[in-house]
PDB file of N, CA and C in Angstrom:
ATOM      1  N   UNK D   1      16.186   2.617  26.381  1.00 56.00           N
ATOM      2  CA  UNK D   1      15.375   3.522  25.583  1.00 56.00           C
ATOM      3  C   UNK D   1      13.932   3.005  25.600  1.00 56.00           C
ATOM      4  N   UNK D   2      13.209   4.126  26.022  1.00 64.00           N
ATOM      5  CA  UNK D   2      11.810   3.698  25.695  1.00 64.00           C
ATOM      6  C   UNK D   2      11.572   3.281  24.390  1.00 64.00           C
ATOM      7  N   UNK D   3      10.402   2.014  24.541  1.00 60.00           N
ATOM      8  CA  UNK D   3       9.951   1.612  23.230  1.00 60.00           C
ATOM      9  C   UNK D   3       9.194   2.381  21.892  1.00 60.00           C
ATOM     10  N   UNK D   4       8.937   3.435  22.705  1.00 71.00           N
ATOM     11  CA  UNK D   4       8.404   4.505  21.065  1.00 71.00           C
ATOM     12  C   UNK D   4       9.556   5.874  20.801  1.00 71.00           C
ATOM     13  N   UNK D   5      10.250   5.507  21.512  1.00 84.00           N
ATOM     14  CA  UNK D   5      11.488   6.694  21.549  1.00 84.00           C
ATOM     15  C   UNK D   5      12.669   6.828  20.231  1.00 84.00           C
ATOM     16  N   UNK D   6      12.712   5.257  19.960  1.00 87.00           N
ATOM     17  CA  UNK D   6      13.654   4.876  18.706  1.00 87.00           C
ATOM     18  C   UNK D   6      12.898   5.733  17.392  1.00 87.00           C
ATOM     19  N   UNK D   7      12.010   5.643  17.243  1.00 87.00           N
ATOM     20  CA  UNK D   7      10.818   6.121  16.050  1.00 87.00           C
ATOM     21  C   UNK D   7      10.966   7.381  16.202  1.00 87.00           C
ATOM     22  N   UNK D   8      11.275   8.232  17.352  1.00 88.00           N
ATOM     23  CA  UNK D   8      11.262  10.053  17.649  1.00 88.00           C
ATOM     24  C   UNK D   8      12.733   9.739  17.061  1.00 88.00           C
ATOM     25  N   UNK D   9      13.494   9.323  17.102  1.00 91.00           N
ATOM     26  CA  UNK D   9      14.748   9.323  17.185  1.00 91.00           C
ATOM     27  C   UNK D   9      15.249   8.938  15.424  1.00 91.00           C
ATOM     28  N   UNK D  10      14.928   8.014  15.155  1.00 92.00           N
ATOM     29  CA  UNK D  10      14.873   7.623  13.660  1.00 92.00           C
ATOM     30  C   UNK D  10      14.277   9.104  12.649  1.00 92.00           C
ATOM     31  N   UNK D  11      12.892   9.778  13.330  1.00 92.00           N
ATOM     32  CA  UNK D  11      12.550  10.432  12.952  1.00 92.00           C
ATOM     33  C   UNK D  11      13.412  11.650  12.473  1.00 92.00           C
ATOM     34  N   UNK D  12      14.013  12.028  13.873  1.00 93.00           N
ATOM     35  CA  UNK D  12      14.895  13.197  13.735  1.00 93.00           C
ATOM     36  C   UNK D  12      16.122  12.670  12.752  1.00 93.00           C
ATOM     37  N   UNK D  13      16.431  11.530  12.775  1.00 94.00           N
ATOM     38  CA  UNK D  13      18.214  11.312  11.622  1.00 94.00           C
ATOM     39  C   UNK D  13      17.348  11.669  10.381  1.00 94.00           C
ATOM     40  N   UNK D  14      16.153  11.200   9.719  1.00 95.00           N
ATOM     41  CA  UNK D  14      15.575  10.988   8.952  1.00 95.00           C
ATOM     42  C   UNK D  14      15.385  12.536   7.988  1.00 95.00           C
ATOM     43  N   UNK D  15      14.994  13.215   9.227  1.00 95.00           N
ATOM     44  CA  UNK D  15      15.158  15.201   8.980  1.00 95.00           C
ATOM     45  C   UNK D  15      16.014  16.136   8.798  1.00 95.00           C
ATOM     46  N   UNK D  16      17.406  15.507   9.377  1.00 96.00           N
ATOM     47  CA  UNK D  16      18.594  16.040   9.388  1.00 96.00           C
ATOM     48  C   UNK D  16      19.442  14.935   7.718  1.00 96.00           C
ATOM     49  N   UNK D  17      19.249  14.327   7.562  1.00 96.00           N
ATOM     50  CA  UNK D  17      19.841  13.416   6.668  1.00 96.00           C
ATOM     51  C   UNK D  17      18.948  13.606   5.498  1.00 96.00           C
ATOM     52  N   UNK D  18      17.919  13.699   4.842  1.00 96.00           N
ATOM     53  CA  UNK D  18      17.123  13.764   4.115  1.00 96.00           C
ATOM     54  C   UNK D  18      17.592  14.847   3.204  1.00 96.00           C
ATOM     55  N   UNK D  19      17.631  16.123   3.753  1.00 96.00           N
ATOM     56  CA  UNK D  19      17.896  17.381   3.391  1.00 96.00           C
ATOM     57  C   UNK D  19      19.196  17.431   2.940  1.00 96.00           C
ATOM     58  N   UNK D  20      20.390  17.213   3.765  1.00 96.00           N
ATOM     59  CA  UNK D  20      21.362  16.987   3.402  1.00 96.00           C
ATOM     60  C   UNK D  20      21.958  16.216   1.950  1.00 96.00           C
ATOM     61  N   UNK D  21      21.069  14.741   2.011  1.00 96.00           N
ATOM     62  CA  UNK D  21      21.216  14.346   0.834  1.00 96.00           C
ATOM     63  C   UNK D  21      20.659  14.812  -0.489  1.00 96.00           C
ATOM     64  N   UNK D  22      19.954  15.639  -0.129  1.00 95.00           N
ATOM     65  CA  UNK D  22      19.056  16.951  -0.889  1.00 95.00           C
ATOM     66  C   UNK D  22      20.079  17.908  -1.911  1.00 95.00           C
ATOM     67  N   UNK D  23      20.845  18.337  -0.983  1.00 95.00           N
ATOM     68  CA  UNK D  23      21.832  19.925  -1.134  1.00 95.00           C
ATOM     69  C   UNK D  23      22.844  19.042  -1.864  1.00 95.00           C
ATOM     70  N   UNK D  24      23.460  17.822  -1.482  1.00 94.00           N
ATOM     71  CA  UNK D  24      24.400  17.414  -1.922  1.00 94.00           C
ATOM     72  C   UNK D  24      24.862  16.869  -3.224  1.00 94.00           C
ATOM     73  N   UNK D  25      23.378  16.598  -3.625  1.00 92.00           N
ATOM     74  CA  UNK D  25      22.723  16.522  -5.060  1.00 92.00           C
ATOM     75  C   UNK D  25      21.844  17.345  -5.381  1.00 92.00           C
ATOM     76  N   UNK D  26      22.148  18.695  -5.246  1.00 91.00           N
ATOM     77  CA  UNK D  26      21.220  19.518  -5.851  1.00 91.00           C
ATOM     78  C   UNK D  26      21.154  20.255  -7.031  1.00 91.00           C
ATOM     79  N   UNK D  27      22.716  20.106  -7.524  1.00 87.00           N
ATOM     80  CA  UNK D  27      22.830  20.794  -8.502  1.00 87.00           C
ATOM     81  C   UNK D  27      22.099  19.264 -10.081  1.00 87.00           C
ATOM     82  N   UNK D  28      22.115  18.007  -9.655  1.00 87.00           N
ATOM     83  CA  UNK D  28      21.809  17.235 -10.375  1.00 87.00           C
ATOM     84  C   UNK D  28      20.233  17.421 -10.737  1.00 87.00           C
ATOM     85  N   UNK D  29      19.689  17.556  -9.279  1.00 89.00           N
ATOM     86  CA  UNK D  29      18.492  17.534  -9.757  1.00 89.00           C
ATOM     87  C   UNK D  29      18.044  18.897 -10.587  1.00 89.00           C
ATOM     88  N   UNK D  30      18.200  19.954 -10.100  1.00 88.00           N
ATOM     89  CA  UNK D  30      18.017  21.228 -10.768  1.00 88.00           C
ATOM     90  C   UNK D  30      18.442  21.469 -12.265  1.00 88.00           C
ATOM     91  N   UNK D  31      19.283  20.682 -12.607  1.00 84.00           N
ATOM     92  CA  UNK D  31      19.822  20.805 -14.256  1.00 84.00           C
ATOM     93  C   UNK D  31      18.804  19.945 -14.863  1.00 84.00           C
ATOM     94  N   UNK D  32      18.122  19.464 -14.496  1.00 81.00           N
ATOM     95  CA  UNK D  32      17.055  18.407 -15.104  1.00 81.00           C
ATOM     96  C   UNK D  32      18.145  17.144 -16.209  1.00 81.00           C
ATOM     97  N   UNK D  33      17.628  17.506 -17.335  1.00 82.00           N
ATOM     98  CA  UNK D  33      18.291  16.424 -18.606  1.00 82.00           C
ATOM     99  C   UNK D  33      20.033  17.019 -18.970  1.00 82.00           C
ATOM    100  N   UNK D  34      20.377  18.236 -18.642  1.00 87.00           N
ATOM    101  CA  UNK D  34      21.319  18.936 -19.040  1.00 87.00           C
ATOM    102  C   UNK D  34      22.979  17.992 -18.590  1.00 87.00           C
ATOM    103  N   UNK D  35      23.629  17.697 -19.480  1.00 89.00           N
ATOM    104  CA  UNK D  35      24.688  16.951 -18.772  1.00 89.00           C
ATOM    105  C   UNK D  35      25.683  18.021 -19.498  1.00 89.00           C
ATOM    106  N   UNK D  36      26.331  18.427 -17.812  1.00 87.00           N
ATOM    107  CA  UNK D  36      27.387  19.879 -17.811  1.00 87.00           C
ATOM    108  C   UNK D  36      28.924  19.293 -16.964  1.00 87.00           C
ATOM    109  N   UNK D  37      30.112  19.615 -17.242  1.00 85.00           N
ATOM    110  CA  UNK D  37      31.370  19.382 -17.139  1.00 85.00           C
ATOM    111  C   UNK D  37      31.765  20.852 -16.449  1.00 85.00           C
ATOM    112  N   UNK D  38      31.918  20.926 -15.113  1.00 80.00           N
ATOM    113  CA  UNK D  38      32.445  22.242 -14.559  1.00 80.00           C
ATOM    114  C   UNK D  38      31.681  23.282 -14.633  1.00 80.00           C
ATOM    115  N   UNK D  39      30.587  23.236 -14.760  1.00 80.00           N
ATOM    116  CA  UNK D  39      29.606  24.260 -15.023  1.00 80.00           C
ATOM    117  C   UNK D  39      28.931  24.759 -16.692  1.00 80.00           C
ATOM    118  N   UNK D  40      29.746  24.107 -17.845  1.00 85.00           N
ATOM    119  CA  UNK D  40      29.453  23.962 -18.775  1.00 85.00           C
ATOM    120  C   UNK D  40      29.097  22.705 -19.597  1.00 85.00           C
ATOM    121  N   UNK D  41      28.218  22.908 -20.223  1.00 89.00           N
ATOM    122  CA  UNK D  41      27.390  21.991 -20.896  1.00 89.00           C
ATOM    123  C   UNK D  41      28.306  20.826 -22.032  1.00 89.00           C
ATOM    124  N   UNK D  42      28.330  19.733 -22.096  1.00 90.00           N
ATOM    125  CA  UNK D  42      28.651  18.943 -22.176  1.00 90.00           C
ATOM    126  C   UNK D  42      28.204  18.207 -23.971  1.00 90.00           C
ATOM    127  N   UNK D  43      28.345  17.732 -24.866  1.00 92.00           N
ATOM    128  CA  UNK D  43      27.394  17.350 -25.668  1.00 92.00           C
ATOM    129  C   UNK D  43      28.259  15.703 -25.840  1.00 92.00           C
ATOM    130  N   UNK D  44      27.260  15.073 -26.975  1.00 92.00           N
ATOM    131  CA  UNK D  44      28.002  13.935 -26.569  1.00 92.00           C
ATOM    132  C   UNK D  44      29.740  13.774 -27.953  1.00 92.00           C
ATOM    133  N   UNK D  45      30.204  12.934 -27.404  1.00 91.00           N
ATOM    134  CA  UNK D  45      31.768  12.818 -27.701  1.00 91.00           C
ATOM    135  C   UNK D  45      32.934  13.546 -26.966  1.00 91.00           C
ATOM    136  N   UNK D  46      32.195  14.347 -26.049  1.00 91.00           N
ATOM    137  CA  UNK D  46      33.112  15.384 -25.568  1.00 91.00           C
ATOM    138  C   UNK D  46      33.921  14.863 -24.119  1.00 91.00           C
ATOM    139  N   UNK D  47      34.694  15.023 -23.531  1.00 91.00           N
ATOM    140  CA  UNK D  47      35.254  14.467 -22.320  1.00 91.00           C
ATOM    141  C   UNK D  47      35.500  15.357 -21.295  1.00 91.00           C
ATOM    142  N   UNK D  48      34.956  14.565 -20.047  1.00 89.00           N
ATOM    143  CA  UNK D  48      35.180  15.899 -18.815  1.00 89.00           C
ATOM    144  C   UNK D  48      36.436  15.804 -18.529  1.00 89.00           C
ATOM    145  N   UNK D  49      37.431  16.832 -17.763  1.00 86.00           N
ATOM    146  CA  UNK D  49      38.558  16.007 -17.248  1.00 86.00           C
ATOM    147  C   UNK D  49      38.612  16.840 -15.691  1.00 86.00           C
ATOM    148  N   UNK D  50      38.718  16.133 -15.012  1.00 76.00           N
ATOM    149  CA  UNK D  50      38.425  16.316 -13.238  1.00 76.00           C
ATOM    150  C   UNK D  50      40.437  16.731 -12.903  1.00 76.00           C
ATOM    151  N   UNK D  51      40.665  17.980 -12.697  1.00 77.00           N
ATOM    152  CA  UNK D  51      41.585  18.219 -12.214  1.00 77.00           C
ATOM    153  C   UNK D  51      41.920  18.290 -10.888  1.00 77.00           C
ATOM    154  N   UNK D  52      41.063  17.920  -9.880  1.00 70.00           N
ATOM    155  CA  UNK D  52      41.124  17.787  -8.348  1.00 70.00           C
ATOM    156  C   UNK D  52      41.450  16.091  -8.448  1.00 70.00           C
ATOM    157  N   UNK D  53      40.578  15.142  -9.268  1.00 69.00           N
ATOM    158  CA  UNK D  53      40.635  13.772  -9.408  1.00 69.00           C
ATOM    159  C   UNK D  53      41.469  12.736 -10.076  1.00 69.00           C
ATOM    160  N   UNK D  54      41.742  13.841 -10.818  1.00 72.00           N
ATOM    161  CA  UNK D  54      42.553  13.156 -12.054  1.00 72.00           C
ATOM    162  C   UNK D  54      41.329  12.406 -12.328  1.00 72.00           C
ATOM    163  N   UNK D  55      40.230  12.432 -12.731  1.00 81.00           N
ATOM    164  CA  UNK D  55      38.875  11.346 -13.546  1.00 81.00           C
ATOM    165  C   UNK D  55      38.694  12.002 -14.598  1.00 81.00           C
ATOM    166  N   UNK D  56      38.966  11.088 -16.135  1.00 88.00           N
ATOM    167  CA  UNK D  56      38.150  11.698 -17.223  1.00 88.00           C
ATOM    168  C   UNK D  56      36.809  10.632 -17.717  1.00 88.00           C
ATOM    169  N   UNK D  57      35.947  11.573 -17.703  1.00 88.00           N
ATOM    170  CA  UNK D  57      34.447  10.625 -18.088  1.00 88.00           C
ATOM    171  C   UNK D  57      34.031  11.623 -19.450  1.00 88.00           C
ATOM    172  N   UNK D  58      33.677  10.571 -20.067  1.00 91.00           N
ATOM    173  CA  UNK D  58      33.130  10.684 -21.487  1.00 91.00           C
ATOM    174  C   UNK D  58      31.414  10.963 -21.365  1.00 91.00           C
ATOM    175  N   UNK D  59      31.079  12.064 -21.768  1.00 93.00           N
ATOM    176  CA  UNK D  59      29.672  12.051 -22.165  1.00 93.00           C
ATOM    177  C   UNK D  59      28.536  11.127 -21.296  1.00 93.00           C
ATOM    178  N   UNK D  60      28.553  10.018 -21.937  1.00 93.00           N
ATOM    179  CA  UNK D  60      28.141   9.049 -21.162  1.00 93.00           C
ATOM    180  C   UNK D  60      28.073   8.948 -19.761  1.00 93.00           C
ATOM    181  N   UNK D  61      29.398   8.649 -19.642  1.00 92.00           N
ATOM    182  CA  UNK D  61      29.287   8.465 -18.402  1.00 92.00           C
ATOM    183  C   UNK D  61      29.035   9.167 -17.388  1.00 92.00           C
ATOM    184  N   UNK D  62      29.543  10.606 -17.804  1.00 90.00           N
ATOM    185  CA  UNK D  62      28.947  11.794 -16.955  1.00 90.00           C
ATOM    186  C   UNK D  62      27.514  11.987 -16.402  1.00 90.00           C
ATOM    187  N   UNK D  63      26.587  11.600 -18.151  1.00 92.00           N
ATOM    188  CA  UNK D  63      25.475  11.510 -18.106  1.00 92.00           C
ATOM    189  C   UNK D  63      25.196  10.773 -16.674  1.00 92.00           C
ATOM    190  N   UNK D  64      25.523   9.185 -16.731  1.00 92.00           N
ATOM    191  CA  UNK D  64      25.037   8.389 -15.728  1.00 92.00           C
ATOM    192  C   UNK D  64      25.306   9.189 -14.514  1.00 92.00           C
ATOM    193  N   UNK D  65      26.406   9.780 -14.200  1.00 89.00           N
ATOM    194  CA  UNK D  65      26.834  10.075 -12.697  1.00 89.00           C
ATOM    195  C   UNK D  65      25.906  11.606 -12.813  1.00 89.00           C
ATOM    196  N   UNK D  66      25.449  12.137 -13.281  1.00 90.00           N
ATOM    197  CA  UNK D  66      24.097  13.162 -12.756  1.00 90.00           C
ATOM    198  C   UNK D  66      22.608  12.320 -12.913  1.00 90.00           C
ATOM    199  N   UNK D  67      22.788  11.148 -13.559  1.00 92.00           N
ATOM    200  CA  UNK D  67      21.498  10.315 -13.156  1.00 92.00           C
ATOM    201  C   UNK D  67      21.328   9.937 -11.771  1.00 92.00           C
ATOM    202  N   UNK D  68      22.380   9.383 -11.253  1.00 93.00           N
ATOM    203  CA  UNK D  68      22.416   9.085  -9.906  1.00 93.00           C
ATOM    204  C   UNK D  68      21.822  10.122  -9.249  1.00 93.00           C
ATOM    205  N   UNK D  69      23.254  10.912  -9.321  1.00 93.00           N
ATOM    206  CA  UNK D  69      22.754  11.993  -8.330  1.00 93.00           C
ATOM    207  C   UNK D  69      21.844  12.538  -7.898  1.00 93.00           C
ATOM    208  N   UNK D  70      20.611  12.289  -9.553  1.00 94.00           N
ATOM    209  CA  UNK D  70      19.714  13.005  -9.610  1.00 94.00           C
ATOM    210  C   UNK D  70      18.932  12.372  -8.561  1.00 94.00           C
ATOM    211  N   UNK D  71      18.689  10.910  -8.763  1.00 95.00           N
ATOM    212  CA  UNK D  71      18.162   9.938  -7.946  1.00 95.00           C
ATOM    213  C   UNK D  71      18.388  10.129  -6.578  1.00 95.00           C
ATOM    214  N   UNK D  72      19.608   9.766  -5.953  1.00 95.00           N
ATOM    215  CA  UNK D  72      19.953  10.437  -5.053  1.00 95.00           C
ATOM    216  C   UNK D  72      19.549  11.965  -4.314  1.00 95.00           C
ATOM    217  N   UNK D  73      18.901  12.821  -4.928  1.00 95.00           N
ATOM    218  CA  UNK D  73      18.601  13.800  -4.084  1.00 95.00           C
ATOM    219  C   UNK D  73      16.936  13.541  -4.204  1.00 95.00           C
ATOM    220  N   UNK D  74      16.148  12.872  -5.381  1.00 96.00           N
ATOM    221  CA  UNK D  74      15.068  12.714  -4.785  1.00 96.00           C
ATOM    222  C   UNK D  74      14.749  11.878  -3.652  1.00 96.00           C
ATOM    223  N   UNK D  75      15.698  10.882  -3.665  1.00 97.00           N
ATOM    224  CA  UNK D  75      15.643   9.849  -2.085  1.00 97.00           C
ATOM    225  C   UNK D  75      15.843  10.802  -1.086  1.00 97.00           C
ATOM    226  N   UNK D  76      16.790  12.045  -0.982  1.00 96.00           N
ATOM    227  CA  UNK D  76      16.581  13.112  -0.069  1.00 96.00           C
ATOM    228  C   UNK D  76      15.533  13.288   0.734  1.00 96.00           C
ATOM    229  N   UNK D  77      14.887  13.837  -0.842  1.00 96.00           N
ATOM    230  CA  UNK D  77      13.667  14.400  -0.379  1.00 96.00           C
ATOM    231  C   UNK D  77      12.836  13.919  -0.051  1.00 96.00           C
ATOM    232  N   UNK D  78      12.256  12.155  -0.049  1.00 97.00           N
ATOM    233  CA  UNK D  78      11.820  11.917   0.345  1.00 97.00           C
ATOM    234  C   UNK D  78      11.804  11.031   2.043  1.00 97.00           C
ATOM    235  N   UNK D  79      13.099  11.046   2.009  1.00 96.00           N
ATOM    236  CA  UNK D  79      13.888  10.857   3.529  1.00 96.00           C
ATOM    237  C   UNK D  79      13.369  11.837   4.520  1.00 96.00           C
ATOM    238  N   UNK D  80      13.428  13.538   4.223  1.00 96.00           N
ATOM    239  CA  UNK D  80      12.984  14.431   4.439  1.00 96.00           C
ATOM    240  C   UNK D  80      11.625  14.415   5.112  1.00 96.00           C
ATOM    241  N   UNK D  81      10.979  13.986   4.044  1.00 97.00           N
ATOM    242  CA  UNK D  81       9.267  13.894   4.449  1.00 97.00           C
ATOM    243  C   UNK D  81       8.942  12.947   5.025  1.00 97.00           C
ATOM    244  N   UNK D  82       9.340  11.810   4.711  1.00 96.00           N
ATOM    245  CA  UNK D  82       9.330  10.653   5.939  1.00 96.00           C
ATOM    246  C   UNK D  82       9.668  11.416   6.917  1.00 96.00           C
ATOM    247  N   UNK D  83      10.679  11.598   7.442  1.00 94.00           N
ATOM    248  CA  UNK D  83      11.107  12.235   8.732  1.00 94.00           C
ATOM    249  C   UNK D  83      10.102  13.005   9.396  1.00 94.00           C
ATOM    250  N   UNK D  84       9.560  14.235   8.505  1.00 95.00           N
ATOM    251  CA  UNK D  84       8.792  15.042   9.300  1.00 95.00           C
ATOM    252  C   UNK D  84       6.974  14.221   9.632  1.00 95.00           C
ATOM    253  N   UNK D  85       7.124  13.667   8.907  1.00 94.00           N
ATOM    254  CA  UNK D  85       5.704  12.881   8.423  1.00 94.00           C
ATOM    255  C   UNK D  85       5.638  12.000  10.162  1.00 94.00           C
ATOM    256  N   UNK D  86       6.732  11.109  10.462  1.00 92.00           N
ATOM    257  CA  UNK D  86       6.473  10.600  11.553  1.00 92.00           C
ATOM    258  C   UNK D  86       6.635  11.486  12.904  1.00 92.00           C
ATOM    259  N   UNK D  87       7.515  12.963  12.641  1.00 90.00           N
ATOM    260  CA  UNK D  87       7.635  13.711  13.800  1.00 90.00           C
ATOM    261  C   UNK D  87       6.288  14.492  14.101  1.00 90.00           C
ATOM    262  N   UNK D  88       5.476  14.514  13.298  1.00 90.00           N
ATOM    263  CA  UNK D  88       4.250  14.888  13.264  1.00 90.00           C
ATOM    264  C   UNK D  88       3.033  14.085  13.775  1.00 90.00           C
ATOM    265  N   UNK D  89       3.566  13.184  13.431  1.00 87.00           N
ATOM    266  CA  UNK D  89       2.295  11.438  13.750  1.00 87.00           C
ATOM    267  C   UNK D  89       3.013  11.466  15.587  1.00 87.00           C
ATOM    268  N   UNK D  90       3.891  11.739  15.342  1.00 80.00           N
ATOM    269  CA  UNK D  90       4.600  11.530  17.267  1.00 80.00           C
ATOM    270  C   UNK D  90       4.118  12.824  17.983  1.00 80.00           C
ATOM    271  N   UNK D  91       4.035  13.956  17.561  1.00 73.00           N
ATOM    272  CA  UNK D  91       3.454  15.073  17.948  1.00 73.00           C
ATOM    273  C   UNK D  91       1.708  14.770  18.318  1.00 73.00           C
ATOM    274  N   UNK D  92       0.959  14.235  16.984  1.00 69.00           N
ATOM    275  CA  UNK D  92      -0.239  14.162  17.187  1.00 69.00           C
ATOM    276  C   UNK D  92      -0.412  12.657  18.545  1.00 69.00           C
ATOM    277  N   UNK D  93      -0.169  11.685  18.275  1.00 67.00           N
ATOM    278  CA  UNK D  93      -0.245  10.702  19.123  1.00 67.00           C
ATOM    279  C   UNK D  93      -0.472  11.002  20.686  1.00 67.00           C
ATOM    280  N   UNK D  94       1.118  12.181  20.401  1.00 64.00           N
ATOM    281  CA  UNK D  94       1.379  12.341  22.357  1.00 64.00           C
ATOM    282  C   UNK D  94       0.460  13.647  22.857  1.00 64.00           C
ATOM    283  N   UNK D  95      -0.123  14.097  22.093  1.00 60.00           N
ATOM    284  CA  UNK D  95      -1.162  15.222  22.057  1.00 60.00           C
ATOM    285  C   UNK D  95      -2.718  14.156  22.887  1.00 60.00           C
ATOM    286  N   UNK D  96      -2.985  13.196  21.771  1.00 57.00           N
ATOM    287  CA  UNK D  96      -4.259  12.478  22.144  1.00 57.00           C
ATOM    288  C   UNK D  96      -3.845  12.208  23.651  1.00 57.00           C
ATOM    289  N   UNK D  97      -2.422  11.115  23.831  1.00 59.00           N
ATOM    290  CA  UNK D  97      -1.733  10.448  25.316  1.00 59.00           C
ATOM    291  C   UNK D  97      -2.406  11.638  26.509  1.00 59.00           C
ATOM    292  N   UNK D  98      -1.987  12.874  26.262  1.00 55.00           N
ATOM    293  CA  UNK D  98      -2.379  13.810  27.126  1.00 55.00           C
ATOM    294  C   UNK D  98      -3.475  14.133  27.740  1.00 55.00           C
ATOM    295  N   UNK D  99      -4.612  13.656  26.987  1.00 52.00           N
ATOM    296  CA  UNK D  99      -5.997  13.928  27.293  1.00 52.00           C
ATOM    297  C   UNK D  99      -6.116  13.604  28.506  1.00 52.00           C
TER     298      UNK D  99
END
C-alpha cells in the first residue's frame, strides 16, 4: 500500500462507521434528558423489564445506559466529520499534486 493511501482508507472506515454509530444511538441522543422504558417515559423508582433480555434496570440505571449511548452517538458524529474532514484534505492535496 502506498504510503498516503492508509489515510484515504482510514478516511473512508471513518465515514462509513461514524454514521452508523450515529443511527445506532440515535434514539439516545434525540430524547435529550428524557429516560424512557420501551418507548415510555420512565420516572425514578420505576423498573424497566427487557422481555427479549430478560434485563431489569431500575431508573438509574437506565438513566446511565442512555448516557452512554448518548455519548456514543456523539463520538459518531464526530467520527463522521473526521472522516469527511480528511477525505476532503486528500481531495484538496491531490488537486494541488496535479498542477
Amino acid at each position: 500500500m502506498a504510503p498516503r493511501q492508509w489515510l484515504t482508507v482510514l478516511a473512508c472506515v471513518l465515514v462509513i462507521v461514524g454514521p452508523v454509530t450515529f443511527f445506532i444511538n440515535a434514539e439516545a441522543v434525540l430524547n435529550g434528558d428524557a429516560v424512557e422504558c420501551d418507548g415510555s417515559p420512565m420516572r425514578p423508582g420505576q423498573l424497566c423489564v427487557s422481555y427479549s433480555g430478560g434485563d431489569t434496570l431500575d431508573y438509574e440505571e437506565e438513566k446511565r445506559s442512555e448516557a452512554r449511548g448518548e455519548l456514543a452517538g456523539y463520538v459518531g458524529v464526530g467520527l463522521g466529520a473526521l472522516g469527511a474532514v480528511l477525505l476532503a484534505s486528500r481531495g484538496i492535496t491531490g488537486k494541488r499534486r496535479g498542477r
